[in-house]
CSV table of C-alpha atoms in Angstrom, one decimal:
chain,number,residue,atom,x,y,z
A,1,MET,CA,-130.9,18.8,38.4
A,2,SER,CA,-133.8,20.7,37.1
A,3,GLY,CA,-137.2,20.1,38.4
A,4,VAL,CA,-135.6,18.5,41.7
A,5,ARG,CA,-135.4,20.4,44.9
A,6,THR,CA,-132.0,20.8,46.2
A,7,ALA,CA,-131.0,21.3,50.0
A,8,ILE,CA,-127.6,22.5,51.2
A,9,ALA,CA,-126.6,22.1,54.6
A,10,ILE,CA,-123.7,24.4,55.9
A,11,SER,CA,-121.5,22.6,58.4
A,12,PRO,CA,-119.0,24.3,60.4
A,13,HIS,CA,-116.7,21.4,60.9
A,14,LEU,CA,-116.5,17.9,59.5
A,15,ASP,CA,-119.3,15.9,61.5
A,16,ASP,CA,-121.6,18.8,62.6
A,17,ALA,CA,-124.4,18.5,60.2
A,18,VAL,CA,-124.4,14.7,60.7
A,19,PHE,CA,-124.6,15.0,64.5
A,20,SER,CA,-126.9,17.7,64.5
A,21,ALA,CA,-129.3,17.0,61.5
A,22,GLY,CA,-128.3,13.9,59.9
A,23,GLY,CA,-131.8,12.4,60.3
A,24,VAL,CA,-133.4,15.4,58.5
A,25,LEU,CA,-130.8,15.3,55.7
A,26,ALA,CA,-131.5,11.4,55.1
A,27,LEU,CA,-135.2,12.0,55.3
A,28,LEU,CA,-134.9,14.7,52.6
A,29,ALA,CA,-132.7,12.5,50.3
A,30,ARG,CA,-135.1,9.6,50.7
A,31,THR,CA,-137.9,11.9,49.6
A,32,GLY,CA,-136.4,12.7,46.3
A,33,TRP,CA,-134.3,15.8,47.3
A,34,TYR,CA,-130.7,16.5,46.0
A,35,VAL,CA,-128.9,17.1,49.4
A,36,ARG,CA,-125.2,18.1,49.8
A,37,VAL,CA,-123.2,19.2,52.9
A,38,VAL,CA,-120.9,22.1,52.5
A,39,THR,CA,-118.4,22.1,55.4
A,40,CYS,CA,-116.6,25.4,56.1
A,41,PHE,CA,-113.4,24.7,58.0
A,42,THR,CA,-111.6,21.7,56.4
A,43,ALA,CA,-108.2,22.9,55.3
A,44,THR,CA,-104.9,21.0,55.9
A,45,VAL,CA,-102.4,23.1,57.7
A,46,GLU,CA,-98.8,22.3,57.5
A,47,ALA,CA,-96.7,22.8,60.7
A,48,PRO,CA,-99.5,23.3,63.1
A,49,CYS,CA,-99.1,25.3,66.4
A,50,SER,CA,-99.0,23.4,69.6
A,51,PHE,CA,-102.6,23.9,70.4
A,52,ALA,CA,-103.9,22.8,66.9
A,53,LEU,CA,-101.4,19.7,67.1
A,54,SER,CA,-102.9,18.7,70.5
A,55,THR,CA,-106.3,18.3,68.9
A,56,GLN,CA,-105.1,15.2,67.0
A,57,LEU,CA,-102.3,14.0,69.5
A,58,ASP,CA,-105.1,13.7,72.1
A,59,LYS,CA,-107.2,11.3,69.8
A,60,GLY,CA,-103.9,8.9,69.5
A,61,LEU,CA,-102.8,10.2,66.2
A,62,SER,CA,-99.1,10.8,65.7
A,63,ALA,CA,-97.8,14.4,64.4
A,64,ASP,CA,-97.1,13.4,61.0
A,65,VAL,CA,-100.7,12.2,60.2
A,66,ASP,CA,-102.6,14.6,58.0
A,67,TYR,CA,-105.4,14.9,60.5
A,68,MET,CA,-107.7,17.0,58.3
A,69,ALA,CA,-107.3,14.8,55.3
A,70,LEU,CA,-108.2,11.9,57.5
A,71,ARG,CA,-111.3,13.6,58.6
A,72,ARG,CA,-112.3,14.7,55.1
A,73,ALA,CA,-112.4,10.9,54.2
A,74,GLU,CA,-114.4,10.1,57.1
A,75,ASP,CA,-117.0,13.0,56.1
A,76,ARG,CA,-117.2,11.4,52.4
A,77,ALA,CA,-118.0,8.0,54.0
A,78,ALA,CA,-120.7,9.6,56.3
A,79,GLN,CA,-122.4,11.3,53.5
A,80,GLN,CA,-122.5,8.3,51.4
A,81,LYS,CA,-124.3,6.3,54.3
A,82,LEU,CA,-127.0,9.0,54.4
A,83,GLY,CA,-127.5,8.9,50.6
A,84,LEU,CA,-126.3,12.3,49.9
A,85,LEU,CA,-124.3,13.8,47.2
A,86,ALA,CA,-120.6,14.1,47.4
A,87,PRO,CA,-119.7,16.7,50.1
A,88,ILE,CA,-117.9,20.1,49.6
A,89,HIS,CA,-115.1,20.8,51.6
A,90,LEU,CA,-114.1,24.5,51.7
A,91,PRO,CA,-110.3,25.5,52.2
A,92,LEU,CA,-110.7,27.5,55.4
A,93,PRO,CA,-108.8,26.5,58.4
A,94,GLU,CA,-110.5,25.7,61.8
A,95,ALA,CA,-110.0,28.2,64.5
A,96,PRO,CA,-106.9,26.7,66.1
A,97,HIS,CA,-105.0,27.3,62.8
A,98,ARG,CA,-106.2,30.9,62.7
A,99,GLY,CA,-104.4,32.0,65.9
A,100,TYR,CA,-106.9,30.8,68.7
A,101,ASN,CA,-104.4,29.2,71.2
A,102,SER,CA,-106.6,27.6,73.9
A,103,PRO,CA,-109.9,25.9,74.3
A,104,ARG,CA,-111.3,29.1,76.1
A,105,GLU,CA,-110.5,31.2,73.1
A,106,LEU,CA,-112.6,29.0,71.0
A,107,PHE,CA,-115.7,30.2,72.8
A,108,MET,CA,-114.9,33.9,72.8
A,109,PRO,CA,-115.4,36.6,70.1
A,110,PRO,CA,-113.5,36.4,66.9
A,111,HIS,CA,-110.1,38.3,66.7
A,112,ASP,CA,-110.0,41.6,65.1
A,113,ASP,CA,-107.6,40.3,62.5
A,114,ASP,CA,-109.6,37.0,61.6
A,115,THR,CA,-110.9,37.3,58.2
A,116,ALA,CA,-112.6,33.8,58.1
A,117,GLY,CA,-116.1,35.4,58.1
A,118,THR,CA,-115.6,37.5,55.1
A,119,GLU,CA,-114.2,34.7,53.3
A,120,LEU,CA,-116.7,32.3,54.2
A,121,ARG,CA,-119.5,34.6,52.8
A,122,ARG,CA,-117.9,34.9,49.6
A,123,LEU,CA,-117.4,31.2,49.4
A,124,LEU,CA,-120.9,30.2,50.4
A,125,ARG,CA,-122.6,32.9,48.4
A,126,PRO,CA,-123.2,30.5,45.1
A,127,HIS,CA,-124.4,27.6,47.4
A,128,LEU,CA,-127.0,29.6,49.2
A,129,LEU,CA,-128.6,31.3,46.5
A,130,SER,CA,-129.0,28.2,44.3
A,131,ALA,CA,-130.6,26.0,47.1
A,132,ASP,CA,-134.3,25.6,47.6
A,133,LEU,CA,-133.5,24.8,51.3
A,134,VAL,CA,-130.5,25.9,53.3
A,135,LEU,CA,-129.8,24.1,56.6
A,136,ALA,CA,-127.3,25.6,59.3
A,137,PRO,CA,-126.4,25.7,62.8
A,138,GLN,CA,-128.0,28.0,65.5
A,139,ALA,CA,-124.8,28.2,67.2
A,140,ILE,CA,-125.9,26.9,70.5
A,141,GLY,CA,-122.8,26.5,72.5
A,142,ASN,CA,-121.2,29.6,71.0
A,143,HIS,CA,-118.2,27.7,69.5
A,144,LEU,CA,-116.5,30.5,67.4
A,145,ASP,CA,-116.5,28.6,64.1
A,146,HIS,CA,-120.2,27.9,64.5
A,147,VAL,CA,-120.9,31.6,65.3
A,148,ILE,CA,-119.0,32.6,62.2
A,149,THR,CA,-120.8,30.0,60.1
A,150,ALA,CA,-124.4,31.0,61.3
A,151,MET,CA,-123.4,34.6,60.8
A,152,ALA,CA,-122.4,33.9,57.1
A,153,VAL,CA,-125.4,32.0,56.5
A,154,ALA,CA,-127.8,34.7,57.9
A,155,ALA,CA,-126.2,37.1,55.8
A,156,GLY,CA,-126.3,35.4,52.6
A,157,ALA,CA,-129.2,33.0,52.6
A,158,PRO,CA,-133.1,33.9,51.9
A,159,PRO,CA,-134.6,33.7,55.5
A,160,SER,CA,-137.8,32.2,54.0
A,161,ARG,CA,-135.6,29.1,52.8
A,162,THR,CA,-133.2,28.9,55.8
A,163,VAL,CA,-133.8,26.4,58.6
A,164,TRP,CA,-131.6,26.3,61.8
A,165,TRP,CA,-130.4,23.1,63.6
A,166,ARG,CA,-129.8,22.6,67.1
A,167,ASP,CA,-126.1,22.1,67.5
A,168,MET,CA,-125.1,18.8,69.0
A,169,PRO,CA,-123.6,17.6,71.3
A,170,TYR,CA,-124.0,21.3,72.7
A,171,ALA,CA,-127.7,21.3,72.9
A,172,ALA,CA,-127.8,17.9,74.5
A,173,ARG,CA,-125.4,19.0,77.5
A,174,ALA,CA,-127.7,21.3,79.2
A,175,PRO,CA,-131.6,20.6,79.9
A,176,GLN,CA,-132.4,24.2,78.5
A,177,PRO,CA,-129.4,25.4,76.4
A,178,GLY,CA,-129.4,29.0,75.2
A,179,PRO,CA,-130.8,30.1,71.9
A,180,GLY,CA,-127.2,30.6,70.4
A,181,PRO,CA,-125.8,34.2,69.5
A,182,SER,CA,-128.0,37.3,69.4
A,183,PHE,CA,-127.2,38.0,65.8
A,184,ARG,CA,-129.4,35.2,64.5
A,185,GLU,CA,-132.9,36.3,63.2
A,186,ARG,CA,-135.5,34.7,65.1
A,187,ASN,CA,-138.6,36.8,64.0
A,188,GLY,CA,-141.0,34.7,62.3
A,189,THR,CA,-139.4,31.4,63.2
A,190,SER,CA,-140.9,28.5,65.2
A,191,GLU,CA,-139.5,25.1,66.1
A,192,VAL,CA,-140.5,22.1,64.0
A,193,THR,CA,-139.8,18.5,65.2
A,194,CYS,CA,-139.0,16.0,62.3
A,195,ASP,CA,-139.7,12.4,63.1
A,196,ILE,CA,-136.3,10.6,62.5
A,197,GLY,CA,-137.3,7.3,63.8
A,198,THR,CA,-137.2,5.5,60.4
A,199,VAL,CA,-133.7,6.9,59.6
A,200,LEU,CA,-132.1,7.0,63.0
A,201,ALA,CA,-130.1,3.6,62.1
A,202,HIS,CA,-128.7,5.6,59.2
A,203,LYS,CA,-127.7,8.6,61.2
A,204,ALA,CA,-126.0,6.3,63.5
A,205,ALA,CA,-124.2,4.5,60.7
A,206,ALA,CA,-123.1,7.9,59.2
A,207,ALA,CA,-121.8,9.1,62.6
A,208,HIS,CA,-119.7,5.9,63.2
A,209,CYS,CA,-117.8,7.1,60.0
A,210,TYR,CA,-116.3,9.8,62.1
A,211,THR,CA,-113.6,7.3,63.7
A,212,THR,CA,-111.4,10.0,65.0
A,213,GLN,CA,-114.2,11.9,67.0
A,214,LEU,CA,-116.3,8.7,68.6
A,215,GLY,CA,-114.1,8.8,71.7
A,216,PHE,CA,-114.1,12.6,72.4
A,217,GLN,CA,-117.8,13.0,71.5
A,218,PHE,CA,-119.4,9.9,72.4
A,219,GLY,CA,-117.2,8.0,74.8
A,220,GLY,CA,-116.3,5.5,72.2
A,221,PRO,CA,-118.1,3.7,69.3
A,222,ASP,CA,-120.2,1.4,71.4
A,223,ARG,CA,-122.0,4.4,72.8
A,224,VAL,CA,-122.8,6.1,69.5
A,225,THR,CA,-126.2,4.8,68.8
A,226,GLU,CA,-127.4,5.0,72.5
A,227,LYS,CA,-126.2,8.6,72.8
A,228,LEU,CA,-127.9,9.7,69.5
A,229,SER,CA,-131.1,7.8,70.3
A,230,SER,CA,-131.2,9.2,73.8
A,231,ALA,CA,-130.8,13.0,72.2
A,232,ALA,CA,-133.4,12.4,69.8
A,233,ARG,CA,-135.9,11.0,72.3
A,234,SER,CA,-135.0,14.1,74.6
A,235,GLU,CA,-135.7,16.6,71.7
A,236,ALA,CA,-139.2,14.8,71.0
A,237,ILE,CA,-140.2,14.9,74.8
A,238,ARG,CA,-139.1,18.7,75.1
A,239,THR,CA,-141.1,19.9,72.1
A,240,GLY,CA,-144.2,17.7,72.9
A,241,ALA,CA,-144.0,15.8,69.6
A,242,PRO,CA,-146.2,12.7,69.1
A,243,HIS,CA,-143.3,10.6,67.9
A,244,VAL,CA,-140.2,9.0,69.9
A,245,TYR,CA,-137.3,10.4,68.0
A,246,GLY,CA,-136.9,13.8,66.8
A,247,GLU,CA,-134.6,16.5,65.5
A,248,VAL,CA,-135.7,20.1,66.1
A,249,LEU,CA,-135.1,23.0,63.8
A,250,ARG,CA,-136.5,26.5,63.5
A,251,ALA,CA,-137.9,27.8,60.3
A,252,ARG,CA,-140.4,30.4,58.8
A,253,ASP,CA,-143.5,29.1,57.3
A,254,HIS,CA,-142.3,28.4,53.8
A,255,ALA,CA,-139.1,26.3,54.9
A,256,ARG,CA,-141.4,24.8,57.7
A,257,ARG,CA,-143.9,23.4,55.0
A,258,LEU,CA,-140.9,21.9,53.1
A,259,LEU,CA,-139.6,20.0,56.4
A,260,GLU,CA,-143.2,18.7,57.0
A,261,GLU,CA,-143.5,17.5,53.7
A,262,SER,CA,-140.7,15.0,54.3
A,263,ASN,CA,-142.5,13.7,57.6
A,264,ARG,CA,-145.9,13.1,56.0
A,265,PRO,CA,-147.5,9.6,56.7
A,266,GLY,CA,-147.0,7.0,54.3
A,267,THR,CA,-143.6,8.8,52.8
A,268,ASP,CA,-141.0,6.4,51.7
A,269,HIS,CA,-138.1,6.9,54.1
A,270,SER,CA,-136.6,3.3,53.2
A,271,GLU,CA,-136.4,0.7,55.7
A,272,ARG,CA,-133.1,-0.8,54.8
A,273,GLN,CA,-130.7,-1.0,57.7
A,274,PRO,CA,-127.3,0.6,56.9
A,275,SER,CA,-123.9,-1.2,57.8
A,276,VAL,CA,-121.8,0.7,60.2
A,277,ASP,CA,-118.6,-0.2,58.4
A,278,CYS,CA,-116.6,2.7,57.0
């Protein structure tokens, strides 16, 4: 891959990168970048506790289904829709498999005995240091796994090459959501709004691949495109962007320039309309 720029998106869960920054990832891929998503918490856990098991039962899946294997397959299909490299799935369990036993606990500080942050920093190190651009969550909404992911990226990625996406759907649930946890370095960063109008259909097609999540996150597959379009319109309006559909990230000058290159007028973003079948 010598001579070709590489972008690594660090996603807490299987779907976060696509829902939050799928448009930007598609733009980078269509302007010649090698783009790959690394998802942190994807491990299958045998005999899950009652709360962890409930997260698949409430989606209509029986207890004998390997829920995380199903979700990893959804993620591979989604990345293909965006034209990205095959995703990397790290072998760390989600919070409900690490002793967090209620929805409320998922939005509280980590347990003292939770070693996920230390393990994640070790696993991410080679990916972060080799990338020309690192994309990661701001942790808006303060979901525990998002916070741990953002802290790991902040500890290991060069700030000049890191951009921070606004976590969806959390950022869309309040008119003016908070800036995320206070650990995240904001000095020297500013918001940049990327025009995703030419790739919004690709983002929607990728989102449709997460079949197990569509009812919970969007109210059903028929509403995916509508909700993603509405969120992208709101982001463009919020930042006063001159285009209709936007994804907003925070970045320092160097990373900002890299993002802006993918939005230059006349850049080939491919007008091919993707299929939503997965």
